[in-house]
Structure formats: structure tokens, C-alpha cells
């Protein structure tokens, strides 16, 4: 092998690798943010859920 890989790619969406001290590239995102697929705007999932709940009270 010619070199060392100094980053990791993960499919974990629960930030387990972050809590262990790594800084991975999250292949499928996380459960902590919502990202618009049209414009790329990122929003905290918890706040997003509150907005959706307020708009749909039943």
C-alpha cells in the first residue's frame, strides 16, 4: 500500500463515530439534521419536527 487513509466514511446516522472522537464523512447524513435536496439548506431536525407538529396539530 502506498499511503494511509486519514478519514473515514460511515453509514451510521446516529453520530456514534463522532462520540468516539472521529470526524467521519457521513454517507447518508444524520438523524440530527434535515437537508433540502433542491437548495441544500440544512435545518436542525428537532426544530423541523416542532415546525411540522405546529403546522399539523392533529
Coordinates of N, CA and C in Angstrom, one line a residue:
X1 N 0.8 -1.2 0.0 CA 0.0 0.0 0.0 C 0.9 1.2 0.0
X2 N 0.4 2.2 -0.7 CA 1.2 3.5 -0.9 C 1.0 4.5 0.2
X3 N -0.1 4.5 1.0 CA -0.3 5.5 1.9 C -1.3 5.2 3.0
X4 N -1.6 6.1 3.8 CA -2.5 5.9 4.9 C -3.8 6.7 4.6
X5 N -4.9 6.1 4.9 CA -6.2 6.8 4.8 C -6.4 7.6 6.1
X6 N -6.6 8.9 6.0 CA -6.7 9.6 7.3 C -8.1 10.2 7.5
X7 N -9.1 9.6 6.9 CA -10.5 9.9 7.2 C -11.3 8.6 7.0
X8 N -12.5 8.7 7.6 CA -13.4 7.5 7.4 C -14.8 7.9 6.8
X9 N -15.4 7.0 6.2 CA -16.7 7.2 5.7 C -17.6 6.2 6.5
X10 N -18.8 6.7 6.9 CA -19.7 5.9 7.7 C -21.1 6.0 7.2
X11 N -21.9 4.9 7.4 CA -23.3 4.9 7.1 C -24.1 5.0 8.4
X12 N -23.4 5.1 9.6 CA -24.0 5.4 10.8 C -24.7 6.7 10.8
X13 N -26.0 6.8 11.1 CA -26.7 8.0 11.2 C -26.9 8.6 12.6
X14 N -26.4 7.9 13.6 CA -26.6 8.2 15.0 C -25.4 9.0 15.6
X15 N -24.4 9.3 14.8 CA -23.2 10.0 15.2 C -22.3 9.3 16.2
X16 N -22.4 8.0 16.2 CA -21.6 7.1 17.0 C -20.1 7.4 16.9
X17 N -19.7 7.5 15.6 CA -18.2 7.8 15.4 C -17.8 9.1 15.9
X18 N -18.7 10.1 15.9 CA -18.4 11.4 16.4 C -18.2 11.3 17.9
X19 N -19.1 10.6 18.6 CA -19.0 10.5 20.0 C -17.7 9.7 20.4
X20 N -17.2 8.9 19.5 CA -15.9 8.2 19.8 C -14.7 9.0 19.5
X21 N -14.9 10.2 19.0 CA -13.8 11.1 18.7 C -13.3 11.2 17.2
X22 N -14.0 10.5 16.3 CA -13.7 10.6 14.9 C -14.4 11.7 14.3
X23 N -14.0 12.1 13.0 CA -14.7 13.1 12.3 C -15.0 12.5 10.9
X24 N -16.0 11.6 10.8 CA -16.2 10.9 9.6 C -17.0 11.6 8.5
X25 N -17.0 11.2 7.3 CA -17.9 11.7 6.3 C -19.1 10.8 6.4
X26 N -20.3 11.4 6.6 CA -21.5 10.7 6.8 C -22.2 10.5 5.5
X27 N -22.1 9.3 5.0 CA -22.6 8.9 3.6 C -24.0 9.2 3.4
X28 N -24.9 8.9 4.4 CA -26.3 9.1 4.3 C -26.9 10.2 5.2
X29 N -26.0 11.1 5.7 CA -26.4 12.1 6.6 C -26.6 11.6 8.0
X30 N -27.3 12.4 8.8 CA -27.5 12.0 10.2 C -29.0 12.2 10.5
X31 N -29.4 11.7 11.7 CA -30.8 11.9 12.2 C -30.9 13.2 12.9
X32 N -29.9 14.0 12.9 CA -29.9 15.3 13.6 C -30.1 16.5 12.8
X33 N -30.1 16.3 11.4 CA -30.4 17.4 10.6 C -31.2 17.0 9.3
X34 N -31.9 18.0 8.8 CA -32.7 17.8 7.6 C -32.1 18.7 6.5
X35 N -31.9 18.2 5.3 CA -31.3 19.0 4.3 C -32.2 19.0 3.0
X36 N -32.5 20.2 2.5 CA -33.3 20.3 1.3 C -32.5 19.8 0.1
X37 N -33.1 18.8 -0.6 CA -32.4 18.3 -1.8 C -32.4 19.2 -3.0
X38 N -33.2 20.3 -3.0 CA -33.2 21.3 -4.0 C -32.1 22.4 -3.8
X39 N -32.1 23.0 -2.6 CA -31.2 24.1 -2.4 C -30.0 23.8 -1.5
X40 N -30.1 22.7 -0.7 CA -29.0 22.3 0.2 C -29.1 23.0 1.6
X41 N -30.2 23.7 1.8 CA -30.4 24.3 3.1 C -30.5 23.2 4.2
X42 N -29.8 23.4 5.3 CA -29.7 22.5 6.4 C -30.5 23.0 7.6
X43 N -31.2 22.2 8.3 CA -32.1 22.6 9.4 C -32.0 21.6 10.5
X44 N -31.9 22.0 11.7 CA -31.9 21.1 12.9 C -33.2 20.3 12.9
X45 N -33.0 18.9 12.9 CA -34.2 18.0 12.9 C -35.2 18.3 14.0
X46 N -34.7 18.6 15.2 CA -35.6 18.8 16.3 C -36.5 20.0 16.1
X47 N -35.9 21.1 15.6 CA -36.7 22.3 15.2 C -37.6 22.0 14.1
X48 N -37.2 21.3 13.1 CA -38.0 20.9 12.0 C -39.2 20.1 12.4
X49 N -39.0 19.2 13.3 CA -40.1 18.4 13.9 C -41.1 19.3 14.6
X50 N -40.6 20.2 15.4 CA -41.5 21.2 16.1 C -42.4 22.0 15.1
X51 N -41.7 22.4 14.0 CA -42.5 23.2 13.0 C -43.5 22.3 12.3
X52 N -43.2 21.1 12.0 CA -44.2 20.2 11.3 C -45.3 19.9 12.3
X53 N -45.0 19.7 13.6 CA -46.1 19.4 14.6 C -47.0 20.6 14.7
X54 N -46.4 21.8 14.7 CA -47.2 23.1 14.9 C -48.2 23.2 13.7
X55 N -47.7 22.9 12.5 CA -48.5 23.0 11.3 C -49.5 21.9 11.1
X56 N -49.3 20.8 11.8 CA -50.2 19.6 11.7 C -50.6 19.2 13.2
X57 N -51.5 20.0 13.8 CA -51.8 19.7 15.3 C -52.5 18.4 15.6
X58 N -53.1 17.8 14.6 CA -53.9 16.6 14.9 C -53.0 15.4 14.7

